Every structure is written in C-alpha cells, then in structure tokens.
C-alpha cells in the first residue's frame, strides 16, 4: 500500500511542483521511493551524479522543471558542477539527497562525508534544508519552491528516519534476459585535414540558422571560436563544468523539439563518458553529439589525450549504446553527417587553436538570452 506512505507524500509534492524529469541514482534507504517516482515522473537513471547536474541544467534551460534524487555521497561527486554550472549561470536544481552517515549509520565509509555535508554545503554557498522526521516533510515543498524562485540549487538532506515503518512496496528485481553482444567495429583515423575552427565553421554553415537549431559549445576555446564564427541567440556557451556539454545537450533534447548539436571535445568526453551512457540509454532523434577530437586538451596548451593512440571515441560511443555513429575527416564528411543528423559524429582535427577574443557576456547573460530565444 502506497497511499499514506512517506514515499507517496514525496511524489505528491513533486507532482504539485510540476516536476517533469527526475534524474536518479540509488541508495538503499530510498529503494521504495525510487520505483514510485519512476512510475509517476519521467525518470533518467544516472551512472554518476555530476552527469545528472548537466542533464538537469539542460532540462531547465529548455523550459522544464527537473529534480535529482540521489544518495548524499553523490553531492561530493558533483560539487564542481553545482558551483561552476548551477551557481555560475543561476540554474535551479532541487536535489533530494538520502542523508547517510549520521542517523543509525553502520557503514563507516559514510561517516566522513555525511557528517561534514552541512558544513561543506554552507561553505560552498549552496542552500540546504535538513528533514529529520516525517512531520517536517512539508519543508521539501518549500525547498523546491525556493530553488526555482531563487534560481539556485537547493539540497534537501532527508534522514533515513522518515522512511521508518513505511509500508511502501519494493518491487521485485527485473529478470535478466539473454542477449547477443555484437562487437564488430572497424574504424580508420586518417591524418587530420581540418582544424577545430574549420570544423565549427562547417557546423555553423550546415545547420539550420534561422534561429531553429540549438548549439551547446564546449568550454574554453571551442566556445570562443563559435562566438567568433557566428554568435547566435541559440548558442549556449559553456564557461566551466568540464565534461557536461553533452549532458546539457541531452537534457535540452529531452524537453525541446528543436534539434540540439553539442560540440564536445576528446578531453571533456573522457572526463565524463557517463554522458554517452545516458545518451545510449535515451536515444533522442533531435540530438547530435559532435566530438571534435584533436587528441589533446587544446584549450589548456595541447597536452595529449589518450585518443592520440589508445581510445577511439566512436567506438566508445558505440560501446555506450549509441548506434548511429560516424567519423568525419573533411568538410564534406562533416556536412553530410550533420545533414542526416547522425547521433554521434567523431570529427578528427589537428591540434590548433584560433586566436579569438573573449566572449563579452556574463554567464547570466548567456543563459537569459538563450532561454528567451527558446520562448519565441
Ligand atoms: C575539472 C576541470 N579540470 C580541468 C579543467 C581545465 N580545462 C579547461 S578546458 C580543458 C581542455 C578541454 O579539452 P577538450 O575537451 O579536448 O577540448 P579542446 O579544448 O581540445 O577543444 C581543460 C583541461 C577544467 N576547466 N575543469
């Protein structure tokens, strides 16, 4: 019976707050809550919390109302995203965190982070609310509203005490079915012809520029090159949170009908291959990841990455469940892949950075202009 359970109360509060996407990672204490959320709200299961911050930011930028539901340890995995993405651009995100390490906690590994979390959040400038008993559950509603009205993240640390004695059902685990794994893949990396700048120019010249298509551009020089080539209202320039450009692209594609192009880099994708896993799990027909591979961390001085000799990003995408992948070495390859809106385009380029000016907008200006353009 779920009717009067604390879990049902949480779901009711989420629905009253018109939450349309829940990005989740499990904790033993919320094993009854998570399936109930998934039955009521579109749920994106995550493989790492930081990736969820990116997906939820994309959902919000695209006009949706996301929430994250995770174990409190995951806050440690996403602190940079909360500061360099959410606080920097003023992007709201209510995070329901099953607060481990304090109440009846026997797992020693939970103590260190769990007990310090209030201090860590306070010193990080991240708003938080502690809910220690069921009678305080209405504070969840207040915290969600606070997050959206003040456009910043709000962590709700929920003590395991509130679920005690709950009669909420815990579903049986699903059965594992047999399946075949097809590992045939042949790819050739040729000597690069293009620079990143030329690749971005090709993107801008090929896609629909009549204020239709969305571009999310990776942090550092790729964003500056895009700005220089063609600034558009539907360009979202990343300023930090390395690794989250494709996650934001995914979040946008979930909530928007427009086509979303995420310009990613090899170093950034290798920092967050979790984005590929989520994209594999949620194949969107309106999302194209353009992985511009210069085999280096170009923006920080061209230090080599392991795509130079070891990892093939197209194969990594395929291994993550993304089927429609392609390599591009020339302008023609790239335009053709863009025209047919391939899911993942692996563009091989030379390590070179164009001399570009700084983007003259603040994070808030980038966000506001982008969101306004989506409303029209
Ligand atoms: C967590 C974190 N670590 C390191 C950096 C520094 N950094 C900024 S851009 C960048 C390189 C990104 O490389 P890649 O994604 O390959 O894109 P490229 O600049 O080569 O186009 C690095 C390492 C950072 N911003 N954040």
Coordinates of C-alpha atoms and ligand atoms in Angstrom, one line a residue:
X1 CA 0.0 0.0 0.0
X2 CA 1.4 3.4 -1.0
X3 CA -1.5 5.7 -0.2
X4 CA -0.4 7.2 3.1
X5 CA 3.3 6.4 2.9
X6 CA 6.1 9.0 3.2
X7 CA 7.2 7.9 -0.2
X8 CA 3.8 8.8 -1.7
X9 CA 3.9 12.1 0.1
X10 CA 7.2 12.9 -1.6
X11 CA 5.8 12.0 -5.0
X12 CA 2.7 14.1 -4.4
X13 CA 5.0 17.1 -3.5
X14 CA 7.0 16.6 -6.7
X15 CA 3.8 16.5 -8.8
X16 CA 2.3 19.6 -7.1
X17 CA 5.5 21.3 -8.1
X18 CA 5.1 20.3 -11.7
X19 CA 8.4 18.4 -11.7
X20 CA 8.7 16.8 -15.2
X21 CA 12.1 15.0 -15.0
X22 CA 13.7 13.1 -12.1
X23 CA 17.4 12.2 -12.5
X24 CA 18.2 9.4 -10.0
X25 CA 20.9 7.2 -8.5
X26 CA 20.1 4.6 -5.9
X27 CA 20.5 4.5 -2.1
X28 CA 19.4 1.6 0.0
X29 CA 17.2 3.9 2.1
X30 CA 15.2 5.1 -0.8
X31 CA 14.7 1.8 -2.5
X32 CA 10.9 2.1 -2.2
X33 CA 10.9 5.8 -3.2
X34 CA 12.8 5.5 -6.5
X35 CA 10.4 3.0 -8.2
X36 CA 7.4 5.1 -7.1
X37 CA 9.0 8.2 -8.6
X38 CA 9.7 6.2 -11.8
X39 CA 6.1 5.2 -12.0
X40 CA 4.9 8.8 -11.7
X41 CA 7.5 11.1 -13.3
X42 CA 9.8 10.6 -16.3
X43 CA 13.0 9.3 -14.7
X44 CA 16.5 9.3 -16.0
X45 CA 18.6 6.8 -14.2
X46 CA 22.2 8.1 -13.9
X47 CA 25.6 6.5 -13.6
X48 CA 27.2 9.5 -12.0
X49 CA 25.7 12.4 -10.2
X50 CA 27.7 15.2 -12.0
X51 CA 26.3 14.0 -15.3
X52 CA 22.8 14.5 -13.7
X53 CA 23.6 18.1 -12.9
X54 CA 24.3 18.6 -16.6
X55 CA 21.2 16.8 -17.8
X56 CA 19.0 18.7 -15.4
X57 CA 20.6 22.0 -16.4
X58 CA 19.7 21.2 -20.0
X59 CA 16.1 20.3 -19.0
X60 CA 15.8 23.6 -17.1
X61 CA 17.3 25.7 -19.9
X62 CA 14.9 24.0 -22.3
X63 CA 11.9 25.1 -20.2
X64 CA 11.5 22.0 -17.9
X65 CA 11.5 21.5 -14.1
X66 CA 13.9 18.8 -13.1
X67 CA 14.8 17.3 -9.7
X68 CA 17.6 15.0 -8.7
X69 CA 17.1 12.1 -6.2
X70 CA 20.4 10.6 -5.0
X71 CA 22.4 9.4 -2.1
X72 CA 24.1 12.2 -0.2
X73 CA 27.6 10.9 -1.0
X74 CA 26.8 11.9 -4.6
X75 CA 27.0 15.6 -3.6
X76 CA 30.7 15.0 -3.3
X77 CA 30.8 13.8 -6.9
X78 CA 29.0 16.9 -8.3
X79 CA 30.3 19.8 -6.2
X80 CA 32.2 21.4 -9.1
X81 CA 29.1 21.2 -11.3
X82 CA 26.9 22.8 -8.6
X83 CA 29.3 25.7 -8.4
X84 CA 30.7 26.2 -11.9
X85 CA 27.4 25.4 -13.6
X86 CA 24.3 26.0 -11.4
X87 CA 25.6 28.8 -9.2
X88 CA 27.5 30.5 -12.1
X89 CA 24.6 30.6 -14.5
X90 CA 21.8 30.8 -11.8
X91 CA 20.3 27.5 -12.7
X92 CA 17.9 26.0 -10.2
X93 CA 18.1 22.3 -9.1
X94 CA 16.3 20.8 -6.2
X95 CA 18.3 17.7 -5.0
X96 CA 16.7 15.2 -2.7
X97 CA 19.6 13.5 -1.0
X98 CA 19.2 10.5 1.1
X99 CA 21.4 11.6 4.0
X100 CA 23.8 8.9 5.0
X101 CA 26.5 8.8 7.7
X102 CA 24.5 10.3 10.6
X103 CA 21.3 8.5 11.5
X104 CA 21.8 4.8 12.6
X105 CA 24.7 4.5 10.2
X106 CA 26.8 1.4 10.5
X107 CA 28.8 1.8 7.2
X108 CA 32.0 3.6 8.2
X109 CA 32.6 4.9 4.7
X110 CA 29.5 7.0 5.0
X111 CA 30.7 8.9 8.1
X112 CA 33.3 11.3 6.8
X113 CA 31.4 13.0 4.1
X114 CA 27.9 12.5 5.6
X115 CA 28.7 14.2 8.9
X116 CA 30.5 17.1 7.2
X117 CA 27.9 17.7 4.5
X118 CA 26.1 20.6 6.2
X119 CA 29.4 22.4 6.7
X120 CA 30.6 21.7 3.1
X121 CA 27.3 22.9 1.6
X122 CA 27.3 26.0 3.8
X123 CA 30.9 26.9 2.9
X124 CA 30.1 26.3 -0.8
X125 CA 27.3 28.8 -0.7
X126 CA 24.8 26.0 -1.6
X127 CA 21.4 26.3 0.1
X128 CA 20.2 23.2 2.0
X129 CA 17.4 22.0 4.2
X130 CA 17.6 19.1 6.7
X131 CA 14.5 17.0 7.1
X132 CA 14.8 14.7 10.2
X133 CA 11.3 13.5 10.7
X134 CA 8.1 12.9 8.8
X135 CA 6.4 15.8 10.3
X136 CA 8.9 18.1 8.6
X137 CA 8.1 16.8 5.1
X138 CA 6.3 20.0 4.0
X139 CA 9.8 21.6 4.1
X140 CA 10.5 19.6 0.9
X141 CA 7.8 21.6 -0.8
X142 CA 9.3 24.9 0.5
X143 CA 12.8 23.9 -0.6
X144 CA 11.7 23.0 -4.2
X145 CA 9.9 26.3 -4.5
X146 CA 12.9 28.2 -3.0
X147 CA 15.2 26.6 -5.6
X148 CA 13.1 27.6 -8.6
X149 CA 12.2 31.0 -7.4
X150 CA 15.7 32.0 -6.5
X151 CA 17.3 30.1 -9.4
X152 CA 19.9 28.2 -7.5
X153 CA 20.5 24.6 -6.3
X154 CA 18.9 23.5 -3.0
X155 CA 19.9 20.3 -1.4
X156 CA 17.3 18.6 0.8
X157 CA 19.1 16.2 3.2
X158 CA 16.5 13.6 4.1
X159 CA 17.2 11.5 7.2
X160 CA 16.6 7.7 6.8
X161 CA 14.3 8.2 9.9
X162 CA 11.5 9.4 7.7
X163 CA 11.0 6.1 5.9
X164 CA 11.0 4.0 9.1
X165 CA 7.9 1.9 9.4
X166 CA 6.8 2.7 5.8
X167 CA 4.6 0.2 4.0
X168 CA 5.5 1.4 0.6
X169 CA 6.1 -1.6 -1.8
X170 CA 9.5 -2.5 -3.0
X171 CA 9.2 -4.1 -6.5
X172 CA 10.8 -7.5 -7.3
X173 CA 14.1 -7.1 -9.3
X174 CA 13.6 -7.5 -13.0
X175 CA 14.8 -10.7 -14.7
X176 CA 18.0 -10.6 -16.8
X177 CA 17.2 -11.9 -20.3
X178 CA 19.8 -13.4 -22.7
X179 CA 21.0 -11.1 -25.4
X180 CA 23.8 -11.0 -28.0
X181 CA 26.6 -8.5 -28.0
X182 CA 27.9 -7.6 -31.4
X183 CA 31.4 -6.2 -31.1
X184 CA 32.3 -5.9 -34.8
X185 CA 33.8 -2.4 -35.4
X186 CA 36.3 -1.1 -37.9
X187 CA 37.4 2.5 -37.9
X188 CA 40.3 4.3 -39.5
X189 CA 41.7 7.5 -38.2
X190 CA 43.3 9.4 -41.1
X191 CA 45.8 12.3 -40.9
X192 CA 43.7 15.3 -39.9
X193 CA 42.8 17.9 -42.6
X194 CA 40.7 20.3 -40.6
X195 CA 41.3 22.5 -37.6
X196 CA 38.7 22.8 -34.8
X197 CA 37.9 26.3 -36.1
X198 CA 37.2 24.9 -39.6
X199 CA 35.0 22.1 -38.2
X200 CA 33.0 24.6 -36.2
X201 CA 32.6 26.8 -39.2
X202 CA 31.3 23.9 -41.2
X203 CA 28.8 23.1 -38.4
X204 CA 27.5 26.7 -38.4
X205 CA 27.3 26.8 -42.2
X206 CA 25.4 23.5 -42.4
X207 CA 22.8 23.6 -39.7
X208 CA 19.6 25.5 -39.7
X209 CA 20.5 29.0 -38.7
X210 CA 17.1 30.6 -38.9
X211 CA 17.0 30.6 -35.1
X212 CA 15.9 26.9 -35.2
X213 CA 18.8 24.6 -34.2
X214 CA 20.4 24.8 -30.8
X215 CA 24.2 24.6 -30.3
X216 CA 25.8 23.9 -26.9
X217 CA 29.5 24.6 -27.2
X218 CA 32.3 23.1 -25.0
X219 CA 34.2 25.3 -22.5
X220 CA 37.4 27.1 -23.4
X221 CA 38.5 27.8 -27.0
X222 CA 35.6 25.9 -28.8
X223 CA 33.1 28.4 -27.3
X224 CA 35.2 31.4 -28.2
X225 CA 35.7 30.0 -31.8
X226 CA 32.0 29.5 -32.2
X227 CA 31.3 33.1 -30.9
X228 CA 33.8 34.5 -33.4
X229 CA 32.5 32.5 -36.3
X230 CA 28.8 33.2 -35.6
X231 CA 27.2 34.4 -32.4
X232 CA 23.6 33.3 -32.3
X233 CA 20.9 33.6 -29.6
X234 CA 20.6 29.8 -29.6
X235 CA 24.3 29.3 -28.9
X236 CA 24.8 28.2 -25.3
X237 CA 28.5 28.8 -24.3
X238 CA 29.9 26.7 -21.6
X239 CA 32.2 28.5 -19.2
X240 CA 33.1 25.7 -16.8
X241 CA 31.8 22.3 -15.6
X242 CA 34.2 20.5 -17.9
X243 CA 32.6 17.2 -19.3
X244 CA 29.0 18.4 -19.1
X245 CA 28.4 19.8 -22.6
X246 CA 26.8 16.6 -24.0
X247 CA 24.9 16.1 -20.8
X248 CA 23.3 19.5 -21.2
X249 CA 22.6 18.7 -24.8
X250 CA 20.8 15.5 -23.7
X251 CA 18.7 17.4 -21.2
X252 CA 17.8 20.0 -23.8
X253 CA 16.8 17.4 -26.3
X254 CA 14.6 15.6 -23.8
X255 CA 12.5 18.7 -23.3
X256 CA 12.8 20.6 -26.6
X257 CA 11.6 19.7 -30.1
X258 CA 14.4 21.7 -31.8
X259 CA 17.5 19.8 -32.9
X260 CA 20.4 20.1 -30.4
X261 CA 24.0 20.0 -31.5
X262 CA 26.5 19.5 -28.7
X263 CA 30.1 20.4 -29.6
X264 CA 32.2 18.3 -27.3
X265 CA 35.9 17.6 -27.1
X266 CA 38.0 14.5 -26.6
X267 CA 39.4 15.6 -23.2
X268 CA 35.9 16.6 -22.0
X269 CA 34.2 13.4 -23.2
X270 CA 36.9 11.3 -21.5
X271 CA 36.2 13.2 -18.3
X272 CA 32.5 12.3 -18.4
X273 CA 31.9 9.2 -20.6
X274 CA 28.8 8.9 -18.4
X275 CA 27.1 11.3 -20.8
X276 CA 27.5 8.8 -23.6
X277 CA 25.9 6.1 -21.4
X278 CA 22.9 8.3 -20.7
X279 CA 22.6 9.2 -24.4
X280 CA 22.8 5.5 -25.3
X281 CA 20.0 4.8 -22.8
X282 CA 17.9 7.7 -24.0
X283 CA 18.4 7.9 -27.8
X284 CA 16.9 11.2 -28.9
X285 CA 16.3 11.8 -32.6
X286 CA 16.9 15.5 -32.0
X287 CA 20.4 15.3 -30.5
X288 CA 23.7 15.2 -32.3
X289 CA 27.0 14.9 -30.4
X290 CA 29.9 16.4 -32.4
X291 CA 33.0 15.1 -30.7
X292 CA 35.8 17.3 -32.1
X293 CA 38.9 15.2 -31.5
X294 CA 42.2 17.0 -31.6
X295 CA 43.8 14.2 -29.5
X296 CA 44.6 16.9 -26.9
X297 CA 43.4 19.3 -24.2
X298 CA 43.6 22.1 -26.8
X299 CA 42.3 24.9 -24.5
X300 CA 45.0 24.3 -21.9
X301 CA 48.0 24.1 -24.1
X302 CA 47.5 21.0 -26.3
X303 CA 48.6 18.3 -23.8
X304 CA 48.0 14.9 -25.4
X305 CA 44.9 12.8 -24.5
X306 CA 44.7 9.1 -24.9
X307 CA 42.7 9.4 -28.2
X308 CA 46.1 10.0 -29.7
X309 CA 46.9 6.3 -29.7
X310 CA 44.5 4.3 -27.5
X311 CA 40.9 5.2 -27.3
X312 CA 38.5 5.6 -30.3
X313 CA 35.7 7.9 -29.3
X314 CA 33.3 6.5 -31.9
X315 CA 33.9 3.0 -30.5
X316 CA 33.3 4.4 -27.0
X317 CA 30.0 5.9 -28.2
X318 CA 29.0 2.5 -29.8
X319 CA 30.0 0.7 -26.6
X320 CA 27.7 3.1 -24.7
X321 CA 24.7 2.0 -26.8
X322 CA 24.8 4.8 -29.4
X323 CA 24.1 3.1 -32.7
X324 CA 24.2 5.9 -35.3
X325 CA 27.8 6.9 -35.3
X326 CA 30.2 8.2 -38.0
X327 CA 33.7 9.5 -38.5
X328 CA 34.4 12.7 -40.3
X329 CA 37.8 13.9 -41.6
X330 CA 36.8 16.5 -44.2
X331 CA 34.2 19.3 -44.5
X332 CA 32.2 17.1 -46.9
X333 CA 32.1 14.2 -44.4
X334 CA 31.1 16.5 -41.6
X335 CA 28.4 18.4 -43.6
X336 CA 26.9 15.1 -44.8
X337 CA 26.8 13.7 -41.3
X338 CA 25.2 16.9 -40.0
X339 CA 22.6 16.9 -42.8
X340 CA 21.5 13.4 -41.9
X341 CA 21.5 14.4 -38.2
X342 CA 23.7 11.5 -37.1
X343 CA 23.6 10.8 -33.4
X344 CA 27.4 10.9 -32.8
X345 CA 29.9 12.5 -35.2
X346 CA 33.6 11.8 -34.4
X347 CA 35.5 14.6 -36.1
X348 CA 39.2 14.2 -36.5
X349 CA 41.1 17.5 -36.4
X350 CA 44.5 18.9 -35.9
X351 CA 45.5 20.3 -32.5
X352 CA 45.3 24.1 -33.3
X353 CA 43.6 27.0 -31.6
X354 CA 42.4 30.1 -33.4
X355 CA 43.2 33.4 -31.8
X356 CA 39.8 34.5 -30.6
X357 CA 38.5 37.3 -28.4
X358 CA 36.8 36.7 -25.1
X359 CA 33.0 36.2 -25.1
X360 CA 31.8 39.5 -23.8
X361 CA 28.7 38.1 -22.0
X362 CA 28.4 37.1 -18.4
X363 CA 27.1 33.6 -17.6
X364 CA 23.7 35.0 -16.7
X365 CA 23.5 37.0 -20.0
X366 CA 24.3 33.8 -21.9
X367 CA 21.6 31.9 -20.1
X368 CA 18.9 34.6 -20.3
X369 CA 19.4 35.3 -23.9
X370 CA 19.3 31.6 -24.8
X371 CA 16.2 30.9 -22.7
X372 CA 14.4 33.9 -24.1
X373 CA 15.2 32.8 -27.7
X374 CA 13.7 29.4 -26.9
X375 CA 10.5 31.0 -25.7
X376 CA 9.8 32.7 -29.0
Ligands
LIG1 C1 37.5 19.8 -13.7 C2 38.4 20.6 -14.7 N1 39.7 20.1 -14.9 C3 40.4 20.8 -15.8 C4 40.0 22.0 -16.4 C5 40.9 22.8 -17.3 N2 40.4 22.7 -18.7 C6 39.7 23.6 -19.3 S1 39.4 23.3 -20.9 C7 40.3 21.9 -20.8 C8 40.6 21.1 -22.1 C9 39.4 20.5 -22.8 O1 39.9 19.7 -23.7 P1 39.0 19.1 -24.8 O2 37.7 18.7 -24.3 O3 39.7 18.0 -25.6 O4 38.7 20.3 -25.8 P2 39.6 21.2 -26.7 O5 40.0 22.4 -25.9 O6 40.8 20.4 -27.1 O7 38.8 21.5 -27.9 C10 40.8 21.7 -19.5 C11 41.7 20.5 -19.2 C12 38.7 22.4 -16.1 N3 38.1 23.5 -16.6 N4 37.9 21.7 -15.2

